[in-house]
mmCIF file of C-alpha atoms and ligand atoms in Angstrom:
data_model
loop_
_atom_site.group_PDB
_atom_site.id
_atom_site.type_symbol
_atom_site.label_atom_id
_atom_site.label_comp_id
_atom_site.label_asym_id
_atom_site.label_seq_id
_atom_site.Cartn_x
_atom_site.Cartn_y
_atom_site.Cartn_z
ATOM 1 C CA MET A 270 76.265 100.484 108.214
ATOM 2 C CA PRO A 271 77.125 97.715 109.275
ATOM 3 C CA ARG A 272 80.463 96.672 110.649
ATOM 4 C CA PRO A 273 83.442 94.467 110.496
ATOM 5 C CA THR A 274 82.372 91.497 113.005
ATOM 6 C CA ALA A 275 85.353 89.550 115.168
ATOM 7 C CA GLY A 276 85.808 85.729 113.628
ATOM 8 C CA SER A 277 83.470 83.545 114.922
ATOM 9 C CA ALA A 278 84.321 79.617 115.368
ATOM 10 C CA ALA A 279 80.530 78.842 114.629
ATOM 11 C CA ARG A 280 82.235 79.542 110.803
ATOM 12 C CA THR A 281 82.636 76.607 108.667
ATOM 13 C CA GLY A 282 85.659 75.697 106.788
ATOM 14 C CA GLY A 283 84.815 77.065 104.003
ATOM 15 C CA SER A 284 84.471 80.448 106.064
ATOM 16 C CA ARG A 285 87.973 79.649 107.475
ATOM 17 C CA THR A 286 89.559 78.803 104.391
ATOM 18 C CA LEU A 287 88.310 82.737 102.497
ATOM 19 C CA ALA A 288 88.988 84.741 105.866
ATOM 20 C CA ARG A 289 92.821 83.020 106.295
ATOM 21 C CA VAL A 290 92.816 84.350 102.084
ATOM 22 C CA TYR A 291 91.603 87.301 102.391
ATOM 23 C CA ARG A 292 94.209 88.034 105.998
ATOM 24 C CA HIS A 293 96.441 86.807 103.569
ATOM 25 C CA PHE A 294 95.926 89.209 100.641
ATOM 26 C CA GLY A 295 95.609 91.842 102.791
ATOM 27 C CA GLU A 296 98.585 91.044 105.126
ATOM 28 C CA VAL A 297 100.836 90.176 102.004
ATOM 29 C CA ASP A 298 99.430 91.163 98.380
ATOM 30 C CA ALA A 299 98.708 94.302 99.284
ATOM 31 C CA ALA A 300 100.917 95.521 101.864
ATOM 32 C CA GLY A 301 102.801 97.820 100.902
ATOM 33 C CA THR A 302 101.152 98.284 97.616
ATOM 34 C CA SER A 303 97.718 99.444 98.492
ATOM 35 C CA SER A 304 96.841 100.398 101.703
ATOM 36 C CA LEU A 305 93.377 100.855 100.724
ATOM 37 C CA TYR A 306 92.985 96.683 99.610
ATOM 38 C CA GLU A 307 95.236 95.608 103.274
ATOM 39 C CA ARG A 308 92.341 97.667 104.990
ATOM 40 C CA VAL A 309 89.704 96.924 102.754
ATOM 41 C CA ALA A 310 90.345 92.694 102.252
ATOM 42 C CA ILE A 311 91.941 92.562 106.360
ATOM 43 C CA ALA A 312 88.402 94.169 107.406
ATOM 44 C CA LEU A 313 86.615 91.680 104.992
ATOM 45 C CA SER A 314 88.537 88.693 106.500
ATOM 46 C CA GLU A 315 87.143 89.737 109.903
ATOM 47 C CA SER A 316 82.945 90.149 108.619
ATOM 48 C CA ASP A 317 80.995 86.601 109.066
ATOM 49 C CA GLU A 318 78.302 88.462 106.862
ATOM 50 C CA ALA A 319 80.942 89.989 104.663
ATOM 51 C CA LEU A 320 82.306 86.145 104.027
ATOM 52 C CA ARG A 321 79.203 84.727 103.408
ATOM 53 C CA ALA A 322 77.553 87.729 101.004
ATOM 54 C CA ILE A 323 81.192 85.990 99.294
ATOM 55 C CA GLU A 324 79.929 82.612 99.402
ATOM 56 C CA ALA A 325 77.655 83.110 97.285
ATOM 57 C CA ALA A 326 79.879 83.904 93.929
ATOM 58 C CA PRO A 327 81.431 80.906 92.343
ATOM 59 C CA ALA A 328 84.008 78.742 93.826
ATOM 60 C CA ARG A 329 86.650 79.772 91.598
ATOM 61 C CA LYS A 330 85.431 83.426 91.579
ATOM 62 C CA ARG A 331 85.784 84.721 95.525
ATOM 63 C CA HIS A 332 89.521 85.022 95.145
ATOM 64 C CA PRO A 333 89.737 89.135 96.622
ATOM 65 C CA THR A 334 91.207 90.252 92.723
ATOM 66 C CA VAL A 335 87.707 89.260 91.711
ATOM 67 C CA ILE A 336 85.197 91.143 93.890
ATOM 68 C CA LEU A 337 87.089 93.988 95.245
ATOM 69 C CA ALA A 338 87.203 94.866 91.316
ATOM 70 C CA ALA A 339 83.655 94.330 91.418
ATOM 71 C CA LEU A 340 82.813 96.774 94.548
ATOM 72 C CA HIS A 341 85.643 98.916 92.413
ATOM 73 C CA ASP A 342 83.167 98.293 89.713
ATOM 74 C CA LEU A 343 80.365 99.367 91.592
ATOM 75 C CA ALA A 344 81.951 102.562 92.900
ATOM 76 C CA LEU A 345 83.303 103.962 89.824
ATOM 77 C CA ALA A 346 79.634 103.470 88.204
ATOM 78 C CA GLY A 347 78.306 105.995 90.619
ATOM 79 C CA ARG A 348 76.486 102.912 92.466
ATOM 80 C CA ALA A 349 78.251 102.796 95.859
ATOM 81 C CA PRO A 350 78.964 106.826 96.280
ATOM 82 C CA ALA A 351 80.564 105.859 100.127
ATOM 83 C CA LEU A 352 83.099 103.527 98.867
ATOM 84 C CA ALA A 353 83.912 105.558 95.679
ATOM 85 C CA ALA A 354 84.305 108.451 98.471
ATOM 86 C CA ALA A 355 86.323 106.744 101.087
ATOM 87 C CA TYR A 356 88.677 105.069 98.146
ATOM 88 C CA ALA A 357 89.073 109.038 96.531
ATOM 89 C CA ALA A 358 90.228 109.686 100.142
ATOM 90 C CA ALA A 359 92.050 107.095 100.554
ATOM 91 C CA ASP A 360 90.536 107.065 103.856
ATOM 92 C CA GLY A 361 91.502 102.995 104.838
ATOM 93 C CA ASP A 362 88.617 102.658 107.666
ATOM 94 C CA ALA A 363 85.778 104.246 105.086
ATOM 95 C CA ALA A 364 86.943 102.286 102.936
ATOM 96 C CA ALA A 365 86.628 99.375 105.107
ATOM 97 C CA ALA A 366 83.289 99.836 106.286
ATOM 98 C CA ALA A 367 81.570 101.041 103.056
ATOM 99 C CA ALA A 368 83.593 97.616 101.372
ATOM 100 C CA ILE A 369 81.719 95.560 103.535
ATOM 101 C CA ASP A 370 78.368 98.059 103.250
ATOM 102 C CA THR A 371 78.297 98.189 99.375
ATOM 103 C CA LEU A 372 78.810 93.813 99.328
ATOM 104 C CA LEU A 373 75.785 93.318 102.222
ATOM 105 C CA ARG A 374 73.808 95.542 100.035
ATOM 106 C CA MET A 375 74.305 94.585 96.100
ATOM 107 C CA THR A 376 75.650 90.790 96.337
ATOM 108 C CA ASP A 377 73.653 89.909 93.763
ATOM 109 C CA SER A 378 75.092 92.441 91.630
ATOM 110 C CA VAL A 379 78.811 91.894 92.862
ATOM 111 C CA VAL A 380 77.995 87.449 92.274
ATOM 112 C CA ALA A 381 76.508 88.886 88.498
ATOM 113 C CA ALA A 382 79.742 90.603 87.321
ATOM 114 C CA VAL A 383 82.270 88.096 89.152
ATOM 115 C CA ALA A 384 79.860 85.539 87.169
ATOM 116 C CA ARG A 385 80.498 87.351 84.041
ATOM 117 C CA ARG A 386 84.025 89.362 83.991
ATOM 118 C CA LYS A 387 87.591 87.827 85.129
ATOM 119 C CA THR A 388 90.327 90.536 86.494
ATOM 120 C CA ARG A 389 91.972 92.050 82.998
ATOM 121 C CA PRO A 390 95.394 92.911 83.708
ATOM 122 C CA ASP A 391 96.117 95.776 80.475
ATOM 123 C CA GLU A 392 98.258 97.731 80.061
ATOM 124 C CA THR A 393 101.220 98.878 77.765
ATOM 125 C CA GLY A 394 104.025 98.588 79.487
ATOM 126 C CA ARG A 395 104.788 95.607 77.615
ATOM 127 C CA CYS A 396 105.083 97.616 74.225
ATOM 128 C CA ALA A 397 108.511 98.607 76.156
ATOM 129 C CA VAL A 398 109.634 95.567 75.445
ATOM 130 C CA LEU A 399 107.393 94.925 72.234
ATOM 131 C CA TYR A 400 108.732 97.227 70.442
ATOM 132 C CA PRO A 401 112.412 96.306 70.449
ATOM 133 C CA ALA A 402 111.638 92.895 69.988
ATOM 134 C CA ILE A 403 108.987 94.220 66.712
ATOM 135 C CA ALA A 404 111.534 96.416 64.783
ATOM 136 C CA ASP A 405 114.301 93.538 65.842
ATOM 137 C CA ALA A 406 111.414 90.990 63.839
ATOM 138 C CA ALA A 407 111.195 93.045 60.954
ATOM 139 C CA ARG A 408 115.027 93.930 60.471
ATOM 140 C CA ARG A 409 115.435 90.168 59.985
ATOM 141 C CA ALA A 410 112.919 89.827 57.389
ATOM 142 C CA GLY A 411 113.749 92.607 55.754
ATOM 143 C CA ALA A 412 109.946 94.216 56.419
ATOM 144 C CA ASN A 413 108.769 97.551 55.586
ATOM 145 C CA ALA A 414 105.460 96.910 56.549
ATOM 146 C CA VAL A 415 103.751 94.655 59.311
ATOM 147 C CA GLY A 416 100.490 93.583 60.633
ATOM 148 C CA LEU A 417 100.764 93.056 63.820
ATOM 149 C CA ILE A 418 98.405 89.890 65.017
ATOM 150 C CA ASP A 419 98.500 89.596 69.177
ATOM 151 C CA VAL A 420 96.739 86.847 70.326
ATOM 152 C CA GLY A 421 95.131 86.587 73.570
ATOM 153 C CA CYS A 422 94.934 90.279 73.453
ATOM 154 C CA SER A 423 92.517 90.796 76.300
ATOM 155 C CA ALA A 424 91.378 94.809 74.692
ATOM 156 C CA GLY A 425 94.094 94.351 72.228
ATOM 157 C CA LEU A 426 96.536 97.433 73.824
ATOM 158 C CA ASN A 427 99.739 96.248 72.312
ATOM 159 C CA LEU A 428 98.305 96.401 69.066
ATOM 160 C CA ASN A 429 99.737 100.146 69.616
ATOM 161 C CA VAL A 430 102.880 99.260 70.486
ATOM 162 C CA ASP A 431 103.533 102.313 67.283
ATOM 163 C CA ARG A 432 101.648 104.815 68.379
ATOM 164 C CA VAL A 433 103.644 105.086 72.187
ATOM 165 C CA GLY A 434 106.468 106.706 73.797
ATOM 166 C CA ILE A 435 109.441 104.930 75.359
ATOM 167 C CA ALA A 436 112.140 106.225 77.584
ATOM 168 C CA TYR A 437 114.754 103.772 78.940
ATOM 169 C CA SER A 438 116.087 104.570 81.811
ATOM 170 C CA ASN A 439 119.878 104.602 80.038
ATOM 171 C CA GLY A 440 118.865 107.786 78.156
ATOM 172 C CA GLN A 441 117.137 105.679 74.946
ATOM 173 C CA THR A 442 113.309 106.692 73.040
ATOM 174 C CA LEU A 443 111.678 105.321 71.143
ATOM 175 C CA GLY A 444 108.528 106.251 69.490
ATOM 176 C CA GLY A 445 106.277 108.880 69.355
ATOM 177 C CA PRO A 446 107.889 111.665 72.310
ATOM 178 C CA SER A 447 104.024 113.182 71.319
ATOM 179 C CA SER A 448 101.968 110.539 72.050
ATOM 180 C CA PRO A 449 99.579 110.755 74.654
ATOM 181 C CA VAL A 450 101.004 107.788 76.638
ATOM 182 C CA GLN A 451 104.569 108.319 77.307
ATOM 183 C CA LEU A 452 106.071 104.510 79.274
ATOM 184 C CA SER A 453 109.856 104.266 81.263
ATOM 185 C CA CYS A 454 111.247 100.729 81.344
ATOM 186 C CA SER A 455 114.774 100.686 83.304
ATOM 187 C CA VAL A 456 117.309 99.045 81.573
ATOM 188 C CA VAL A 457 118.988 96.082 83.137
ATOM 189 C CA GLY A 458 123.180 95.408 82.014
ATOM 190 C CA HIS A 459 125.116 97.550 80.154
ATOM 191 C CA ARG A 460 124.215 96.448 76.303
ATOM 192 C CA PRO A 461 121.411 98.826 74.680
ATOM 193 C CA VAL A 462 117.869 98.523 73.475
ATOM 194 C CA PRO A 463 118.367 98.117 69.887
ATOM 195 C CA ALA A 464 117.754 101.661 68.680
ATOM 196 C CA ARG A 465 115.576 100.456 65.366
ATOM 197 C CA ALA A 466 112.364 102.348 64.794
ATOM 198 C CA MET A 467 109.187 100.134 63.791
ATOM 199 C CA PRO A 468 108.293 100.029 59.824
ATOM 200 C CA GLU A 469 104.612 101.216 59.582
ATOM 201 C CA VAL A 470 101.684 99.514 60.654
ATOM 202 C CA VAL A 471 99.467 98.160 57.633
ATOM 203 C CA ALA A 472 97.063 95.730 59.927
ATOM 204 C CA ARG A 473 96.535 94.960 63.496
ATOM 205 C CA VAL A 474 94.526 92.583 64.683
ATOM 206 C CA GLY A 475 93.355 90.883 68.269
ATOM 207 C CA VAL A 476 92.948 87.458 68.252
ATOM 208 C CA ASP A 477 91.116 86.331 72.596
ATOM 209 C CA LEU A 478 89.040 84.111 73.613
ATOM 210 C CA ASP A 479 87.218 86.790 75.224
ATOM 211 C CA PRO A 480 88.731 89.923 74.034
ATOM 212 C CA VAL A 481 87.661 93.094 75.544
ATOM 213 C CA ASP A 482 86.051 96.343 73.231
ATOM 214 C CA VAL A 483 87.310 99.612 74.991
ATOM 215 C CA THR A 484 84.437 101.701 73.042
ATOM 216 C CA ASP A 485 82.210 99.872 75.330
ATOM 217 C CA ALA A 486 82.264 101.926 78.784
ATOM 218 C CA ASP A 487 80.806 99.355 80.535
ATOM 219 C CA GLU A 488 83.895 97.306 79.108
ATOM 220 C CA ALA A 489 86.243 100.143 79.687
ATOM 221 C CA ARG A 490 85.256 100.824 83.105
ATOM 222 C CA TRP A 491 85.329 96.630 84.126
ATOM 223 C CA LEU A 492 89.641 97.490 82.531
ATOM 224 C CA ARG A 493 89.916 100.603 85.503
ATOM 225 C CA ALA A 494 88.229 98.368 88.160
ATOM 226 C CA CYS A 495 90.618 95.362 88.184
ATOM 227 C CA LEU A 496 93.514 98.115 89.427
ATOM 228 C CA TRP A 497 93.761 99.501 92.222
ATOM 229 C CA PRO A 498 91.991 102.295 93.608
ATOM 230 C CA ASP A 499 95.084 103.992 95.100
ATOM 231 C CA GLN A 500 97.812 103.869 91.948
ATOM 232 C CA PRO A 501 96.743 106.985 90.441
ATOM 233 C CA GLU A 502 99.539 107.235 87.721
ATOM 234 C CA ARG A 503 98.547 103.592 86.606
ATOM 235 C CA ALA A 504 94.574 104.595 86.235
ATOM 236 C CA ALA A 505 96.238 108.262 84.667
ATOM 237 C CA ARG A 506 98.268 105.637 81.954
ATOM 238 C CA LEU A 507 95.327 103.238 81.076
ATOM 239 C CA LYS A 508 92.397 106.108 80.633
ATOM 240 C CA ALA A 509 94.983 107.338 77.855
ATOM 241 C CA GLU A 510 95.726 103.911 76.522
ATOM 242 C CA MET A 511 91.808 103.497 76.189
ATOM 243 C CA ALA A 512 91.445 106.510 74.653
ATOM 244 C CA LEU A 513 94.492 106.371 72.208
ATOM 245 C CA ALA A 514 92.998 102.864 71.380
ATOM 246 C CA ALA A 515 89.378 104.296 71.193
ATOM 247 C CA THR A 516 90.764 106.214 68.200
ATOM 248 C CA ALA A 517 91.435 103.394 65.742
ATOM 249 C CA PRO A 518 89.769 100.154 67.424
ATOM 250 C CA PRO A 519 91.752 96.913 66.218
ATOM 251 C CA LEU A 520 90.461 94.194 65.011
ATOM 252 C CA LEU A 521 88.865 91.551 67.315
ATOM 253 C CA LEU A 522 88.810 88.372 66.340
ATOM 254 C CA GLN A 523 86.792 86.552 69.224
ATOM 255 C CA GLY A 524 87.880 82.590 69.023
ATOM 256 C CA ASP A 525 90.822 80.007 70.555
ATOM 257 C CA ALA A 526 93.944 81.067 68.545
ATOM 258 C CA VAL A 527 94.653 78.245 66.972
ATOM 259 C CA GLU A 528 91.070 77.724 64.910
ATOM 260 C CA VAL A 529 91.318 81.917 64.562
ATOM 261 C CA LEU A 530 94.776 82.570 63.090
ATOM 262 C CA PRO A 531 94.573 81.663 59.835
ATOM 263 C CA ASP A 532 91.705 84.572 59.675
ATOM 264 C CA ALA A 533 94.108 86.522 61.343
ATOM 265 C CA PHE A 534 97.237 85.996 59.210
ATOM 266 C CA ALA A 535 94.476 86.924 55.748
ATOM 267 C CA ARG A 536 93.895 90.191 57.101
ATOM 268 C CA VAL A 537 97.881 91.040 56.962
ATOM 269 C CA PRO A 538 98.112 92.446 53.361
ATOM 270 C CA ALA A 539 100.468 90.111 51.325
ATOM 271 C CA ASP A 540 103.324 93.382 51.366
ATOM 272 C CA ALA A 541 103.550 93.123 54.761
ATOM 273 C CA LEU A 542 104.801 90.686 57.294
ATOM 274 C CA PRO A 543 102.594 89.292 59.956
ATOM 275 C CA VAL A 544 104.320 89.861 62.747
ATOM 276 C CA VAL A 545 102.612 87.432 65.960
ATOM 277 C CA THR A 546 102.953 88.755 69.286
ATOM 278 C CA THR A 547 101.759 87.208 72.791
ATOM 279 C CA THR A 548 103.227 88.647 75.944
ATOM 280 C CA TRP A 549 102.018 86.294 79.059
ATOM 281 C CA ALA A 550 99.364 84.338 76.919
ATOM 282 C CA LEU A 551 100.230 80.940 76.327
ATOM 283 C CA SER A 552 100.671 79.784 79.665
ATOM 284 C CA ALA A 553 96.593 79.765 79.670
ATOM 285 C CA PHE A 554 96.941 77.970 76.874
ATOM 286 C CA PRO A 555 97.586 73.343 77.583
ATOM 287 C CA LEU A 556 100.417 72.188 75.965
ATOM 288 C CA GLU A 557 99.015 70.350 73.376
ATOM 289 C CA SER A 558 97.346 74.213 72.137
ATOM 290 C CA ARG A 559 100.796 75.989 72.289
ATOM 291 C CA LEU A 560 102.018 72.726 69.620
ATOM 292 C CA ARG A 561 99.474 73.342 67.388
ATOM 293 C CA PHE A 562 99.649 77.068 68.270
ATOM 294 C CA LEU A 563 103.239 76.794 66.665
ATOM 295 C CA HIS A 564 102.025 74.775 64.198
ATOM 296 C CA ARG A 565 99.691 77.463 62.810
ATOM 297 C CA LEU A 566 102.811 80.011 61.940
ATOM 298 C CA ASP A 567 104.341 77.212 60.564
ATOM 299 C CA GLU A 568 101.623 76.872 57.677
ATOM 300 C CA ALA A 569 101.099 80.393 57.390
ATOM 301 C CA ALA A 570 104.736 80.611 56.275
ATOM 302 C CA THR A 571 104.617 78.417 52.807
ATOM 303 C CA GLY A 572 103.642 81.528 51.239
ATOM 304 C CA ARG A 573 105.417 84.211 53.093
ATOM 305 C CA ALA A 574 107.864 85.102 55.838
ATOM 306 C CA VAL A 575 106.438 84.991 59.123
ATOM 307 C CA ALA A 576 107.097 87.022 62.690
ATOM 308 C CA TRP A 577 106.386 85.466 65.897
ATOM 309 C CA VAL A 578 107.620 88.244 69.331
ATOM 310 C CA SER A 579 106.643 86.588 72.259
ATOM 311 C CA VAL A 580 107.229 86.849 76.422
ATOM 312 C CA GLU A 581 106.492 84.342 77.632
ATOM 313 C CA GLY A 582 107.841 83.291 81.607
ATOM 314 C CA VAL A 583 110.863 81.183 81.388
ATOM 315 C CA GLY A 584 110.339 77.586 79.174
ATOM 316 C CA VAL A 585 106.189 78.962 78.135
ATOM 317 C CA ALA A 586 106.737 79.107 74.824
ATOM 318 C CA PRO A 587 107.620 76.227 72.990
ATOM 319 C CA ALA A 588 110.574 76.144 70.225
ATOM 320 C CA ILE A 589 112.163 79.475 72.380
ATOM 321 C CA PRO A 590 115.415 79.130 73.966
ATOM 322 C CA THR A 591 115.884 80.134 77.396
ATOM 323 C CA PHE A 592 118.736 80.727 78.621
ATOM 324 C CA GLY A 593 119.414 78.006 80.929
ATOM 325 C CA ASP A 594 117.341 79.840 83.639
ATOM 326 C CA ARG A 595 115.120 77.907 85.287
ATOM 327 C CA HIS A 596 111.189 77.928 85.591
ATOM 328 C CA ALA A 597 109.172 80.387 87.185
ATOM 329 C CA SER A 598 111.958 82.106 87.967
ATOM 330 C CA GLY A 599 109.677 85.422 88.494
ATOM 331 C CA HIS A 600 111.252 86.345 84.894
ATOM 332 C CA SER A 601 109.997 86.412 81.234
ATOM 333 C CA ILE A 602 111.684 85.312 78.271
ATOM 334 C CA ILE A 603 111.246 87.425 75.258
ATOM 335 C CA GLY A 604 111.613 85.083 71.751
ATOM 336 C CA VAL A 605 111.992 85.965 68.314
ATOM 337 C CA ALA A 606 111.114 83.528 66.274
ATOM 338 C CA MET A 607 110.929 83.276 62.343
ATOM 339 C CA PHE A 608 109.223 80.830 60.220
ATOM 340 C CA ARG A 609 110.005 80.910 56.556
ATOM 341 C CA GLN A 610 109.444 78.036 53.969
ATOM 342 C CA SER A 611 109.459 75.146 57.146
ATOM 343 C CA VAL A 612 113.036 76.931 58.570
ATOM 344 C CA LEU A 613 111.995 77.575 61.472
ATOM 345 C CA ARG A 614 114.896 80.050 64.013
ATOM 346 C CA ALA A 615 114.201 80.975 67.027
ATOM 347 C CA GLU A 616 116.706 82.794 69.797
ATOM 348 C CA ALA A 617 115.414 84.204 72.675
ATOM 349 C CA VAL A 618 116.767 88.213 72.413
ATOM 350 C CA GLY A 619 116.208 89.174 76.338
ATOM 351 C CA ARG A 620 115.027 88.869 79.976
ATOM 352 C CA CYS A 621 111.852 90.880 81.267
ATOM 353 C CA TRP A 622 110.433 92.015 84.726
ATOM 354 C CA SER A 623 107.250 93.818 86.345
ATOM 355 C CA ARG A 624 105.421 92.997 83.254
ATOM 356 C CA GLY A 625 108.202 95.318 81.340
ATOM 357 C CA ARG A 626 108.785 97.254 83.292
ATOM 358 C CA MET A 627 112.596 95.843 83.272
ATOM 359 C CA LEU A 628 114.103 94.611 80.309
ATOM 360 C CA ALA A 629 117.684 93.709 79.400
ATOM 361 C CA TRP A 630 118.146 93.026 75.622
ATOM 362 C CA LEU A 631 120.436 90.374 75.372
ATOM 363 C CA ALA A 632 121.176 89.170 71.657
ATOM 364 C CA ASP A 633 123.125 90.797 69.437
ATOM 365 C CA SER A 634 120.912 94.204 67.049
HETATM 366 C C1 SAM B 1060 96.596 86.415 81.005
HETATM 367 S S1 SAM B 1060 95.692 87.364 79.726
HETATM 368 C C2 SAM B 1060 96.844 87.940 78.882
HETATM 369 C C3 SAM B 1060 96.471 89.164 77.990
HETATM 370 C C4 SAM B 1060 97.825 90.243 77.795
HETATM 371 N N1 SAM B 1060 98.455 88.902 76.703
HETATM 372 C C5 SAM B 1060 98.556 90.642 78.648
HETATM 373 O O1 SAM B 1060 100.014 90.714 78.491
HETATM 374 O O2 SAM B 1060 98.346 90.892 80.343
HETATM 375 C C6 SAM B 1060 95.507 85.982 78.605
HETATM 376 C C7 SAM B 1060 94.879 85.933 78.252
HETATM 377 O O3 SAM B 1060 94.623 84.956 76.764
HETATM 378 C C8 SAM B 1060 93.173 84.694 76.614
HETATM 379 N N2 SAM B 1060 93.600 83.605 76.111
HETATM 380 C C9 SAM B 1060 93.883 82.152 76.874
HETATM 381 N N3 SAM B 1060 93.406 81.110 76.148
HETATM 382 C C10 SAM B 1060 93.141 81.561 74.616
HETATM 383 C C11 SAM B 1060 92.878 80.965 73.321
HETATM 384 N N4 SAM B 1060 92.519 79.277 73.040
HETATM 385 N N5 SAM B 1060 92.760 81.468 72.420
HETATM 386 C C12 SAM B 1060 92.582 83.107 73.039
HETATM 387 N N6 SAM B 1060 93.432 83.370 73.738
HETATM 388 C C13 SAM B 1060 92.658 82.663 74.798
HETATM 389 C C14 SAM B 1060 92.743 84.776 77.885
HETATM 390 O O4 SAM B 1060 91.271 85.320 77.220
HETATM 391 C C15 SAM B 1060 93.142 86.277 78.151
HETATM 392 O O5 SAM B 1060 92.379 87.132 77.719
#
């Protein structure tokens, strides 16, 4: 098995940069979160052969998160048993050696995987924030049924928002206490989360340029591979979330949201309120597309009310106020917007952190 080699003066400028990126990832990003990835990333940064193998990937696909996900995927697929064993044993030294060995032996597979895929942050932690906001939107519209349209849905796990159980740190609960997916969320501040139950969900539609079908074993494994190997709780939760999603897979529409939204609205029965949700999706849209997205919601609201629940970085969601918070503050703004006959009412209802693990509800409910 190849051993990590010490950094070489003969490294090219590109290799030196890559080495720095991997070292920084190990020492800063992974440190304290994943001792396995800390060890593996630093070992990769010190191996000239490993860095050369990584350079076979397209330039935009050489980041540690995607290369490590590809190696993890090979381990989960049973194609890198030594790496799988090292990860299972949480043995950092063995994982570092096995990761380098796997990368060198299976460079083509790693490069093919990263060229085809991108890292996926899917988890329904977002539901702790979405649930009260969607219920609030339904209350504003007086709706007894909603049709959910998640834009930038990835695997569409947000579309199960009514089928999970949520426990808030202040003792409140929402959703299903016997659901196989139980989420927890810390409440920041003294205001309670609105206790209203969500009305019946009569349609679940996901829209994405590149949606993920969790009923496809390879796709599901890739989602798992994007989690770090020493995060067993998150892995167990993702597994439960995917199993829940697979019992009633949402309708996934592939394409640019601006183009696909009219089709998505058409899938929501006339007597239900369409609720469009976006969670950390709009920053991927150029500003002009965000405005066209807003226009699409307005167009759909000529015959009926349309709601939009956004959970996006400060200032990312057009028309949603920001409480005067600075952009890139590290938290996100929860917005509820109602479109009715050319009238838009948009309100910021709260802040959240850590992709929905912490929530401050700020609106009157
Ligand atoms: C950062 S991910 C967020 C995924 C998910 N909403 C979440 O909370 O983790 C952004 C998603 O938006 C999708 N996306 C980017 N541009 C898009 C567009 N113009 N139309 C539809 N989906 C798009 C990407 O494919 C990706 O799945």
